[in-house]
Structures are given as structure tokens and as C-alpha cells.
CSV table of C-alpha atoms and ligand atoms in Angstrom, one decimal:
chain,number,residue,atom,x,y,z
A,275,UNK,CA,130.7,163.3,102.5
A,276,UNK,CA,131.3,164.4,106.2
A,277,UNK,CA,131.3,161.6,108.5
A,278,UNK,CA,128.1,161.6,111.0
A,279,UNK,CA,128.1,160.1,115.4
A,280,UNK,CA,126.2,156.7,115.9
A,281,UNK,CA,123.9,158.8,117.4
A,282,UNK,CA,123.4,160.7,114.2
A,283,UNK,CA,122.8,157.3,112.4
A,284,UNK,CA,120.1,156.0,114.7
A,285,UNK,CA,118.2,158.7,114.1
A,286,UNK,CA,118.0,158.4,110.4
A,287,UNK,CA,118.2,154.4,110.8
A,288,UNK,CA,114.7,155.1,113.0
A,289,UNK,CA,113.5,157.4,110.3
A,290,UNK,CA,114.1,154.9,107.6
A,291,UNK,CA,112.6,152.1,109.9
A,292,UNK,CA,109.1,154.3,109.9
A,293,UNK,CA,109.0,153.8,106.3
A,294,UNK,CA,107.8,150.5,106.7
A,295,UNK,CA,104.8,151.1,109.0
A,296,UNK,CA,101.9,149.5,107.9
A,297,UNK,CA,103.5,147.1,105.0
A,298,UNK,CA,105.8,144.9,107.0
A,299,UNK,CA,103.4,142.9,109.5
A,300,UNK,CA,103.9,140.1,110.4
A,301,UNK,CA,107.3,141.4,110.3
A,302,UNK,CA,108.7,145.0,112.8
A,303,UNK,CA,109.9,147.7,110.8
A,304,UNK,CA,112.9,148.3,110.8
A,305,UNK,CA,115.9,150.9,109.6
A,306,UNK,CA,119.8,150.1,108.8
A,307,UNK,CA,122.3,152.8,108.2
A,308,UNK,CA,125.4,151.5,107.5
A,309,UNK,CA,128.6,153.8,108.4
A,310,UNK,CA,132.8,152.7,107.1
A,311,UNK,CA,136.0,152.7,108.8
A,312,UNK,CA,135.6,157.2,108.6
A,313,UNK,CA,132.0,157.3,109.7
A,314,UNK,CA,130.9,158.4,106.3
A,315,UNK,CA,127.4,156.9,105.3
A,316,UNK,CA,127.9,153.9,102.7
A,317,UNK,CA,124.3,152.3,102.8
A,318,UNK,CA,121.2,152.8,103.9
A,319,UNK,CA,117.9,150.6,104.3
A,320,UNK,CA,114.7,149.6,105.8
A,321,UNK,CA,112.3,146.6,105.9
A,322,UNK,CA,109.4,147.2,103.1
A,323,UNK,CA,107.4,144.2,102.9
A,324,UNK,CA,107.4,140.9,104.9
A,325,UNK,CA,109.2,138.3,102.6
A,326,UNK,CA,111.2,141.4,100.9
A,327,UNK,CA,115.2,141.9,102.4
A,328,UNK,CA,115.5,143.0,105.7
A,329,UNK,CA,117.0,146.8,106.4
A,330,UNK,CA,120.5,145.5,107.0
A,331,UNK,CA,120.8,143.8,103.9
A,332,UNK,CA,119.5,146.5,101.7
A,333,UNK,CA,122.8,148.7,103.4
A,334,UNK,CA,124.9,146.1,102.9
A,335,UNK,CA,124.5,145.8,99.2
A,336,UNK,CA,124.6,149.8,98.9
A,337,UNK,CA,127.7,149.5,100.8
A,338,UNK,CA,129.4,146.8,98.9
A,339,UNK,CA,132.9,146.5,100.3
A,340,UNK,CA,133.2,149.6,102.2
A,341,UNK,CA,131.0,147.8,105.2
A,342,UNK,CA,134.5,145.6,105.7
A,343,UNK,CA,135.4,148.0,109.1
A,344,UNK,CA,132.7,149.8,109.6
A,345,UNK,CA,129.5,150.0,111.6
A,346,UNK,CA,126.1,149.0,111.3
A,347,UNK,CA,123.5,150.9,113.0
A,348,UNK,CA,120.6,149.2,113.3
A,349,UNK,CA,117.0,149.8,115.4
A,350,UNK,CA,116.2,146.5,116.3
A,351,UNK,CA,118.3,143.6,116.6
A,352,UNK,CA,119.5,141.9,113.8
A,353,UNK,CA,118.0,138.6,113.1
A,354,UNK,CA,120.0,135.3,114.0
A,355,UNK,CA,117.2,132.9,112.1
A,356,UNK,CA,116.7,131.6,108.5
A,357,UNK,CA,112.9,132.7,108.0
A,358,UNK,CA,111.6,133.8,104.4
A,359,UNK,CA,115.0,135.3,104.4
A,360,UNK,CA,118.9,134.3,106.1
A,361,UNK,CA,120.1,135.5,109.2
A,362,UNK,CA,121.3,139.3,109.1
A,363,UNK,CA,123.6,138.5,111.7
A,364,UNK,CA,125.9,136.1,109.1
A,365,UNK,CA,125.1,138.9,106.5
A,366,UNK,CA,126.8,140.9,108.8
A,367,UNK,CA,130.0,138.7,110.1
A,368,UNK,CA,130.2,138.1,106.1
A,369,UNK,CA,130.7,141.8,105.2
A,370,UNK,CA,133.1,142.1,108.4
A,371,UNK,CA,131.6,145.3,110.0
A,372,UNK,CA,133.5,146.0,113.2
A,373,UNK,CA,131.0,147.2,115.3
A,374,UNK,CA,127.3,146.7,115.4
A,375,UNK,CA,125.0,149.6,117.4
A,376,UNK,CA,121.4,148.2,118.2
A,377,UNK,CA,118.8,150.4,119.4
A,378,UNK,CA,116.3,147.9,120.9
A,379,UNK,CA,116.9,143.9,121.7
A,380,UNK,CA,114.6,141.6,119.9
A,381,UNK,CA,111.9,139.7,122.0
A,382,UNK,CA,111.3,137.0,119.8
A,383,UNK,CA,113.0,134.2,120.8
A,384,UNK,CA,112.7,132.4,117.2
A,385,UNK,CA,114.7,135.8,115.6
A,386,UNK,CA,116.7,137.1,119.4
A,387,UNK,CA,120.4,135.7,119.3
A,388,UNK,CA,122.2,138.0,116.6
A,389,UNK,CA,123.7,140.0,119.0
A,390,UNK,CA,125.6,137.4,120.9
A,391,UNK,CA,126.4,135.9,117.2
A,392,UNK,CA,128.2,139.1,116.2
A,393,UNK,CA,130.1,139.1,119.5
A,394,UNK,CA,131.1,135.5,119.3
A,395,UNK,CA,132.5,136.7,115.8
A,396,UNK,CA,134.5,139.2,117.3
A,397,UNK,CA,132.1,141.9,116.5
A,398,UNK,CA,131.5,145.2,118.7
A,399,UNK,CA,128.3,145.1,120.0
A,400,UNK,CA,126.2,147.9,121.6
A,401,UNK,CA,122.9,148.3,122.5
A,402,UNK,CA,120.5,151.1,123.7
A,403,UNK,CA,121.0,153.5,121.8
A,404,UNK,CA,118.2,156.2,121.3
A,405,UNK,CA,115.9,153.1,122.5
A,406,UNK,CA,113.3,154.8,123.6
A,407,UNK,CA,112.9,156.3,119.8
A,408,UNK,CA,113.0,153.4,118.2
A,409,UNK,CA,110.7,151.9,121.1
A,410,UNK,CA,108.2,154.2,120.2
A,411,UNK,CA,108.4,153.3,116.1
A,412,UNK,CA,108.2,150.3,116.8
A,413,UNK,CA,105.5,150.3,119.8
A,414,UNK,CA,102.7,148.1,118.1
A,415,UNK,CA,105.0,145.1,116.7
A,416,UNK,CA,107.1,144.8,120.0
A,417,UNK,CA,104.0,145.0,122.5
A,418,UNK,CA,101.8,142.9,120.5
A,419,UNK,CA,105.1,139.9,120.3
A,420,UNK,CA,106.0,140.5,123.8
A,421,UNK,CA,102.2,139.7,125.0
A,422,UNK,CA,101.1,137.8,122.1
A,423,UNK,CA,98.3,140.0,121.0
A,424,UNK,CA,98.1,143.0,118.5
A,425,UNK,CA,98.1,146.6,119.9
A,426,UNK,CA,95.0,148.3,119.9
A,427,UNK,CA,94.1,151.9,118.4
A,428,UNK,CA,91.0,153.3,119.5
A,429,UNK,CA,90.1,155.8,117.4
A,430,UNK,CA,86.9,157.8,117.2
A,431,UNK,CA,85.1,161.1,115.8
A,432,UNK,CA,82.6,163.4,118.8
A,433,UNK,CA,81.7,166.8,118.6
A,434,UNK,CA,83.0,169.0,121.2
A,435,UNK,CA,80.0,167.6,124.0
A,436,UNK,CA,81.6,164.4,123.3
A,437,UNK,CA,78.2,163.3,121.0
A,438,UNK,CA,79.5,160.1,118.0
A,439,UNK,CA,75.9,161.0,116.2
A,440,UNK,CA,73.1,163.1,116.1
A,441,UNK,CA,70.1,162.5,118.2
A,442,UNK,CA,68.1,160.6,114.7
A,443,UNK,CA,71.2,158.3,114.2
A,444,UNK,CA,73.3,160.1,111.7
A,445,UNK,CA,77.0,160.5,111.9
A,446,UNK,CA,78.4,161.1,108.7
A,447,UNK,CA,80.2,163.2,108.5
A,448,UNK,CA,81.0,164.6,112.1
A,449,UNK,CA,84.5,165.7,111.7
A,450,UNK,CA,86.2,167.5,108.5
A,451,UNK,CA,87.3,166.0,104.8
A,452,UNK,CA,90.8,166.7,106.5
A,453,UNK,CA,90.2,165.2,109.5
A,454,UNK,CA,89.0,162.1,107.8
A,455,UNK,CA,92.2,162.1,105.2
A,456,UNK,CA,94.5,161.5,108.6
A,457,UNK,CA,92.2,158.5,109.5
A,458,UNK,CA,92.9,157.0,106.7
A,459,UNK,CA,96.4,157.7,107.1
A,460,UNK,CA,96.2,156.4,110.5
A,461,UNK,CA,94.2,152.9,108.9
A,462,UNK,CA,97.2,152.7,106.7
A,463,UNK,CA,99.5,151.6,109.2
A,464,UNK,CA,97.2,148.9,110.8
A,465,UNK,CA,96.7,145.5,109.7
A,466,UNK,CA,93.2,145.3,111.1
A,467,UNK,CA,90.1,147.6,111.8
A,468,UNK,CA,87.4,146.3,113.6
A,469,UNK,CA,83.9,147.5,113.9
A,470,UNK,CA,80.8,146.3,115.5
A,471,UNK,CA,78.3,145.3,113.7
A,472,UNK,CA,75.9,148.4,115.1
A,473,UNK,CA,78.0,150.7,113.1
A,474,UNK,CA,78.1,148.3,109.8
A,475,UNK,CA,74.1,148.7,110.2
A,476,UNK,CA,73.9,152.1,111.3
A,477,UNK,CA,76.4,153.5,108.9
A,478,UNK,CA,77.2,150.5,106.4
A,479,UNK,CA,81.1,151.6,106.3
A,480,UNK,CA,83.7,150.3,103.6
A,481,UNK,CA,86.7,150.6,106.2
A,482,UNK,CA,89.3,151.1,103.3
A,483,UNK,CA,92.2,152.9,102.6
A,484,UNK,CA,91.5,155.5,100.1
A,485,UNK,CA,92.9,158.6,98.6
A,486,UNK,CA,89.4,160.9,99.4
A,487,UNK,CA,89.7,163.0,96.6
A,488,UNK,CA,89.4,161.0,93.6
A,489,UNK,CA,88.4,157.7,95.1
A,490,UNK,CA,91.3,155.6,94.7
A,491,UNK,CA,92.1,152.4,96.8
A,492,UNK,CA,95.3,151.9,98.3
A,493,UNK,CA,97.3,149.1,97.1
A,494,UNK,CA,97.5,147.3,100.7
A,495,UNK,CA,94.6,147.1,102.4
A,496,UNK,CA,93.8,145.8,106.3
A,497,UNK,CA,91.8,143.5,107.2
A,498,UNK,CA,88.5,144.3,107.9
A,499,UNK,CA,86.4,142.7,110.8
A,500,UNK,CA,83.3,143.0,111.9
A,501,UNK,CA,82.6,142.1,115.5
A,502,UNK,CA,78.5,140.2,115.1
A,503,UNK,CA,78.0,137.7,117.6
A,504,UNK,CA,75.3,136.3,115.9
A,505,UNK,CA,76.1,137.0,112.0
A,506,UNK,CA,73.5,140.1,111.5
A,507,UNK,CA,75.9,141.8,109.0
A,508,UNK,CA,73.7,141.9,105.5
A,509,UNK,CA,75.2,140.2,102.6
A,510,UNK,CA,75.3,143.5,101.1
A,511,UNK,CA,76.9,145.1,103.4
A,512,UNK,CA,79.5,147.2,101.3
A,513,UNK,CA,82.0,146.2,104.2
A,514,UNK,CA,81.9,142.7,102.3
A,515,UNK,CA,82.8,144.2,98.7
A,516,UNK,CA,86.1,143.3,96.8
A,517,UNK,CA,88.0,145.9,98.0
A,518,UNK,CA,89.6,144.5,100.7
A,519,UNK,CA,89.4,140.7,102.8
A,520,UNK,CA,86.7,140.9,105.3
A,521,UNK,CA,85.9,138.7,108.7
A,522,UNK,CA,83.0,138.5,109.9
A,523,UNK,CA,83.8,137.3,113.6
A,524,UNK,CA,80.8,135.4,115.1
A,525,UNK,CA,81.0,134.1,118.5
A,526,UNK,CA,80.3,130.4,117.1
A,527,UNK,CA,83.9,130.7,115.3
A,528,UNK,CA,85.4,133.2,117.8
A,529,UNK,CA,83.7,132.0,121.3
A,530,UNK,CA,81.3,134.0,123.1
A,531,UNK,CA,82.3,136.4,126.1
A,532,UNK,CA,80.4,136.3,129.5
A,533,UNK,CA,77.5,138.8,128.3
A,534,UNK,CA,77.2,136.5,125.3
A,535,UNK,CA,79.4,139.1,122.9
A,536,UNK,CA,82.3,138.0,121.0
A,537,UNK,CA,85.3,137.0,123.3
A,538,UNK,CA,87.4,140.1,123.0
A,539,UNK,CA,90.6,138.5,124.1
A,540,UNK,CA,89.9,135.1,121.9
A,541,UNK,CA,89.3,137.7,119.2
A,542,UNK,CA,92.3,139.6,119.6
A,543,UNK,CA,94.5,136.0,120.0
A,544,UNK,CA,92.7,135.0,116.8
A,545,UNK,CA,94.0,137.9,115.0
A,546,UNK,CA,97.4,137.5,116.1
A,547,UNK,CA,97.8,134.0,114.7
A,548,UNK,CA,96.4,135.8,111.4
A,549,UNK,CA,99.8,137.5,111.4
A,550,UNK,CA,97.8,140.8,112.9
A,551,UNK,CA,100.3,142.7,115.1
A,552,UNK,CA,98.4,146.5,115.1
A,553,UNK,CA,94.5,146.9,114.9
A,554,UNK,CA,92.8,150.3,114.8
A,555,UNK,CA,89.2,149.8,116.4
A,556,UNK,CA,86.9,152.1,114.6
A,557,UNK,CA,83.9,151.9,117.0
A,558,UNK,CA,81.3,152.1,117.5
A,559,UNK,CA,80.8,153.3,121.4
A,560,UNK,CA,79.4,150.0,122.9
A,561,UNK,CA,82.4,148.0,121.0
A,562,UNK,CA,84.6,150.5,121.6
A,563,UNK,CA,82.9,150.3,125.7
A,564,UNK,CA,84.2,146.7,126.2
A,565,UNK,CA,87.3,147.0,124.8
A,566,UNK,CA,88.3,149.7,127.4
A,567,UNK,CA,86.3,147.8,130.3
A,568,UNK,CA,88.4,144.9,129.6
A,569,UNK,CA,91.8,146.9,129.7
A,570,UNK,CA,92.3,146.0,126.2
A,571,UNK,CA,92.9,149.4,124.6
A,572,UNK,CA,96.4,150.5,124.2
A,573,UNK,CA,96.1,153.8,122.4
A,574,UNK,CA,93.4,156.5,122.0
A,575,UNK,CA,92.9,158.7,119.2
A,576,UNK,CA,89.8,161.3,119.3
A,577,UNK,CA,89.1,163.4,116.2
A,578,UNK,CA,87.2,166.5,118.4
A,579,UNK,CA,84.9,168.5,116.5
A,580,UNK,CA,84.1,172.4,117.0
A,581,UNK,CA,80.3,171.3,116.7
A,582,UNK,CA,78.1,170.7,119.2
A,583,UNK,CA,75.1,168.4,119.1
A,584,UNK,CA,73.1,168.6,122.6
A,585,UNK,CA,72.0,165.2,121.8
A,586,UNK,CA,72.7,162.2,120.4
A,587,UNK,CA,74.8,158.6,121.4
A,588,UNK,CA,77.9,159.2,123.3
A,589,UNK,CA,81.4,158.4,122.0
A,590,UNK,CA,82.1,155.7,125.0
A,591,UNK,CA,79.1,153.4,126.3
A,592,UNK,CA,79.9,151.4,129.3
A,593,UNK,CA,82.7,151.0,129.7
A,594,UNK,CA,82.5,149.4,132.8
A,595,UNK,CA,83.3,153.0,134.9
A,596,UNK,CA,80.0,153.3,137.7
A,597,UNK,CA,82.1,156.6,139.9
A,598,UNK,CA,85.0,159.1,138.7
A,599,UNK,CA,87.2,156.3,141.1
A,600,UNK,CA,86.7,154.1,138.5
A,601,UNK,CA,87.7,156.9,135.4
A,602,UNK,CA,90.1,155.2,132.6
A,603,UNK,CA,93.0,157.8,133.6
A,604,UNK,CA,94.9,159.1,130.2
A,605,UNK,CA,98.3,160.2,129.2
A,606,UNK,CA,97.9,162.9,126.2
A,607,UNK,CA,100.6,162.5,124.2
A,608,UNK,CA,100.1,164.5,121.6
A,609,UNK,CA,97.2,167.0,120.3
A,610,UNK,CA,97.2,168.7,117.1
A,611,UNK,CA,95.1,170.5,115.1
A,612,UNK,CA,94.4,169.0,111.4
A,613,UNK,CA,92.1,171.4,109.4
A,614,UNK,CA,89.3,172.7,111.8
A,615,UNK,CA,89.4,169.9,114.1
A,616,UNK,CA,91.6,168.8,116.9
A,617,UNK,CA,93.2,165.5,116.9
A,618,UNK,CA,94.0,164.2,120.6
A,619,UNK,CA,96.6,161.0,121.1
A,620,UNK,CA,96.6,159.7,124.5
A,621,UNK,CA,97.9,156.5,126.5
A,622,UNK,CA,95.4,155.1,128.9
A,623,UNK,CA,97.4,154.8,132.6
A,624,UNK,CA,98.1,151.5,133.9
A,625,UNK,CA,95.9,150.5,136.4
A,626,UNK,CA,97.1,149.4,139.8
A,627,UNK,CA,96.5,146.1,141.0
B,70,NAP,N1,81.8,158.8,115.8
B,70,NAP,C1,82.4,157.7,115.7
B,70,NAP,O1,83.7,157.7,115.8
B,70,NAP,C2,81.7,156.5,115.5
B,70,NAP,C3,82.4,155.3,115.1
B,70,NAP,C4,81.6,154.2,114.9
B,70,NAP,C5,80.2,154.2,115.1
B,70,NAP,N2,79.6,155.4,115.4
B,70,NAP,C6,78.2,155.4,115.6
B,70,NAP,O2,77.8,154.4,116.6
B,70,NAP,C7,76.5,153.9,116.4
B,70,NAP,C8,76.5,152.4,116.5
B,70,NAP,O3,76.8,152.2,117.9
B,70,NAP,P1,76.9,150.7,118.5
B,70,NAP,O4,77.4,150.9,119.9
B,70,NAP,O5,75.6,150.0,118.3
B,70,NAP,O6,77.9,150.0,117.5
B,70,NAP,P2,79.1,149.0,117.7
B,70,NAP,O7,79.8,149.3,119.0
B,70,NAP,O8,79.8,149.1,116.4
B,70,NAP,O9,78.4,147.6,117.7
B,70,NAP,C9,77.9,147.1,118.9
B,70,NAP,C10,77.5,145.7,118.7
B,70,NAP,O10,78.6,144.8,118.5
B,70,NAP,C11,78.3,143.5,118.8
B,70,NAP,N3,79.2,142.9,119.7
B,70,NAP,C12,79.7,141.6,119.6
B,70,NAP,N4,80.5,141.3,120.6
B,70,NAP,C13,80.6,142.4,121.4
B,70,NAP,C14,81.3,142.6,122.6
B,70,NAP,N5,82.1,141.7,123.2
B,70,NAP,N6,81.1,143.8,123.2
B,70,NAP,C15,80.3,144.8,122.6
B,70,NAP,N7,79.6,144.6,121.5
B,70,NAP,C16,79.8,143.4,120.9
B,70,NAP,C17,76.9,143.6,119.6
B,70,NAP,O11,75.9,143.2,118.6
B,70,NAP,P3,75.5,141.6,118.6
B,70,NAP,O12,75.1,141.3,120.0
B,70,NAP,O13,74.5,141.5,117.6
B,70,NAP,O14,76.8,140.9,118.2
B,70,NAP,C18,76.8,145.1,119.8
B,70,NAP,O15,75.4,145.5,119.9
B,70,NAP,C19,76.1,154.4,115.0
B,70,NAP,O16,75.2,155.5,115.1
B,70,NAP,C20,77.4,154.9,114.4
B,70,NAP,O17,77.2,156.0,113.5
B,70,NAP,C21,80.3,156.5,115.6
């Protein structure tokens, strides 16, 4: 096999690493690619399941003994720390790889340290390499362990005035069977959605992951939450079926926010320490309002439809903007069209100050 550049590797070792998304939380995802002495690929791995072996160690047994003098191109740092599994940095020392390319440092400080373990072992160490890539793959675990909160998806479905429902309350289905397959796709990768619990009475919701056309369930499902201040959700809600776990966070186990709501941020810290590193809010507008009005939205995902309704709730309700000074500002990222709809990613602007 022709030998392939570092560079080369990373990208493969960050396509690996995407693999994971959605099965490795608490855990990052991450990708290994391991290359010997000639630059030839001898291994290859990523991260599948917390608990399961990490990336590097599923290249190093590929490898076997043609790691001894060569490189390991990892995307996040290897781990120094004996969690559910031992350090990758000894795995490494142990198979005596000379060099060691790291895209992105870890922030943990429980897990940071393998780099400076390798190099106190004589190991070549560099870091940076296609960082901003693997930054990206990786965007939900490292925000939410640098802050100490999960990274938040806001995703919702409007015709093309912007409308979430029709004028008598319906909303199902706004967007198209294709457009809906990607959302699931998109819930996939999440360890939590959250809802309010207007939508679980408007629209009674499951919130699963399911293959639409024959029904099927996904074997991992997230966590479903329900945002009720006071506990309205009805016991039959099908949100509380078997399918997946369900919280139903009320503001006597949560804490209550200044308008008497569920504290957002206590919410969000709550989830955390339930291992919850990226959450996909599903709505509905007023929900979907606070979160934005308290700068707590990290990503924005609108399904647009090529219908128009005239009337009917809007997608966004207050979100605390009173004059176009006050607009929540957005990045687009990324817009692409999936079946008849358009699906538009954006990144709200830091605000200054
Ligand atoms: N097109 C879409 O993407 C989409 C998505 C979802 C929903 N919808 C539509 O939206 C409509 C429901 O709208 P909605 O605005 O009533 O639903 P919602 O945003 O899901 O729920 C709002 C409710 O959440 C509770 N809540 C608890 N803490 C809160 C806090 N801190 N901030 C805000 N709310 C908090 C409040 O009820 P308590 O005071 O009782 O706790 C509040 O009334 C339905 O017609 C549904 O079909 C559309």
C-alpha cells in the first residue's frame, strides 16, 4: 500500500472520529489512524460507545507490531487517565510509536496530560494539525466540557412566512417525509431533546429515533425531556411510552426561573451531570423564545417550507428582541436543499458586551 502525509491521516482519523457521533457521550468522539516507520496505514479506529476501547487502541491492535516506529495520528489528545478504560498514552509508549500528531488538545483536566507523557517518554509530539476540522467534529463535546454545559441545537420546521402551525393549531406535517427523515438523523446524534410542554399538548410527540418508513426504533435513543414547570404533561402522553427514558423537568426538581418557568441554565447544568453533552431543542416557539433570550442557543437549524400559511403561531416567540438593534445576528453555515425543502444551519454571533 502507498504510504499517505500526516495530513492525509487526520483527515481520515477525523472521518473515522464522526463515526461515533451520537453513541459515545459522555465520552468525545474520536478517530485514530495509525501509520509505520514507511507511512503506510497499519491500523485504523474510532471511539464507538462510552465504556467500549478508545480509537487509539482499536489501531493499535490492527497494527500489532508494525506501530513500534511509527505514528499515531490522533484527533483529540490521547488520554493520560485510568477511567472505564487505561490511559492511551501508556498504550502508546507500550507499542513504541515515534511520533504522535494530535489535532486538538484535551480540556478535561481529569483526561489532559497524554501529550506531555508521550514527550517525557521520548515520543514526538505535535499538535494542531487540521484543528479546526476536528474542532468542528467535535464542536458539541468540547464546548459543552470547556463551559460545563451541553451544546444546544435549535431546530425547528416554518413555512416560508416563517408560520410553526396553521392559524387552528395544526402543525403536522409542515415540512416533507424527507425533511423529517434528516431530523431524525439530526436527533441521532444528540443525547437529549427537549420540548415544552405546549407542544407535548398541542402535538403529543414521541421524540424518537425512527426509521420513517417501516416504523422501526433505533437502538439508542436520547433522552427525552419535557420542559413543564408545573407537571401538566398527561400520563398518557405518548412522550412517556417505553420507547425511550423520559424527564419530565418541573421547576420543583429543576428550580424555577425569574418568570416562574423552569431555570434554563439549572436545566441545562442538570443535564450535564446526567452525562448530556449535546441537546437538540425541538420547540416549541415560546421554549425555543427563552432559550435564545437567554444566549443559550449554540446552533440553529430551520427546516423552510415552500408553503405559506398567512396565519398561524410564529417559529420564534419572544425572544427577548423589542427593535432590529436588539436582532439575534446569525452566521449561515450551511443551506441545503433535502427533498422540497430547504434546510438552513446557522451560528448565532456573539454578542458584545
Ligand atoms: N414547527 C415547529 O418546529 C414546532 C416545533 C414545536 C412546536 N411547534 C408548535 O408550537 C405550538 C406550541 O407552542 P408553545 O410555545 O406553547 O410550546 P412550547 O414552547 O413547547 O412550550 C411552552 C411552555 O413551556 C413551559 N415552560 C417551562 N419553563 C419555561 C421557560 N423557562 N421558558 C419558556 N417556557 C417554559 C411553559 O409552560 P408551563 O408554564 O406550564 O411550564 C410554556 O408555556 C404547537 O402548536 C406546536 O405544534 C412547532
Amino acid at each position: 500500500m502507498a504510504s499517505v502525509s500526516v495530513d492525509e491521516a487526520m483527515r481520515r482519523a477525523i472521518e473515522l472520529a464522526a463515526r461515533g457521533l451520537g453513541t459515545t457521550s459522555p465520552n468525545p468522539v474520536v478517530g485514530c489512524v495509525l501509520l509505520d516507520a514507511d507511512g503506510e496505514v497499519v491500523g485504523e479506529g474510532f471511539h464507538a460507545y462510552a465504556g467500549g476501547p478508545h480509537a487509539e487502541i482499536v489501531a493499535l491492535a490492527q497494527a500489532g507490531h508494525r506501530a513500534k516506529g511509527g505514528t499515531a495520528v490522533v484527533t483529540l489528545e490521547p488520554c493520560d487517565h485510568t477511567g472505564r478504560t487505561g490511559p492511551c498514552s501508556d498504550a502508546l509508549v507500550q507499542a513504541q510509536v515515534a511520533r504522535v500528531v494530535i489535532a486538538v488538545p484535551d480540556p478535561t483536566p481529569v483526561a489532559a496530560g497524554g501529550a506531555a507523557t508521550l514527550r517525557a517518554a521520548g515520543i514526538r509530539v505535535d499538535l494542531g494539525v487540521r484543528a479546526s476540522e476536528a474542532e468542528n467534529g467535535n464542536v458539541a463535546w468540547l464546548t459543552a466540557m470547556r463551559r460545563g454545559w451541553p451544546y444546544v441545537i435549535w431546530k425547528y420546521a416554518a413555512t416560508l412566512d416563517g408560520r410553526s402551525a396553521a392559524a387552528d393549531g395544526t402543525s403536522m406535517w409542515i415540512t416533507s417525509e424527507a425533511a423529517r427523515m434528516d431530523v431524525h438523523a439530526l436527533r441521532a446524534t444528540v443525547d437529549a431533546v427537549i420540548v415544552g410542554v405546549g407542544t407535548v399538548l398541542a402535538d403529543d410527540p414521541r421524540l424518537t429515533v425512527r426509521n420513517l418508513r417501516d416504523g422501526s426504533l433505533a437502538i439508542r435513543q436520547p433522552l427525552r425531556v419535557v420542559v413543564d414547570s408545573a407537571g401538566r404533561t398527561p400520563l398518557d402522553a405518548q412522550i412517556r411510552d417505553a420507547a425511550a427514558r423520559t424527564w419530565i423537568a418541573t421547576a420543583a426538581e429543576v428550580g424555577a426561573g425569574p418568570d416562574g418557568g423552569v431555570d434554563l441554565p439549572a436545566l441545562l447544568a442538570a443535564l450535564h451531570a446526567k452525562g448530556v453533552r449535546a441537546v437538540l431543542l425541538e420547540g416549541g416557539p415560546k421554549l425555543a423564545g427563552a432559550f435564545l433570550a437567554a444566549g443559550l442557543v449554540d446552533r440553529v437549524v430551520g427546516y423552510l417550507a415552500p408553503r405559506l400559511l398567512g396565519a398561524g403561531p410564529a417559529a420564534l416567540v419572544d425572544a427577548g428582541v423589542t427593535t432590529i438593534a436588539e436582532a439575534i445576528d446569525l452566521e449561515i453555515t450551511d443551506v441545503t436543499q433535502i427533498g422540497p425543502d430547504l434546510r438552513i444551519t446557522a451560528l448565532p454571533r456573539k454578542r458584545e458586551g
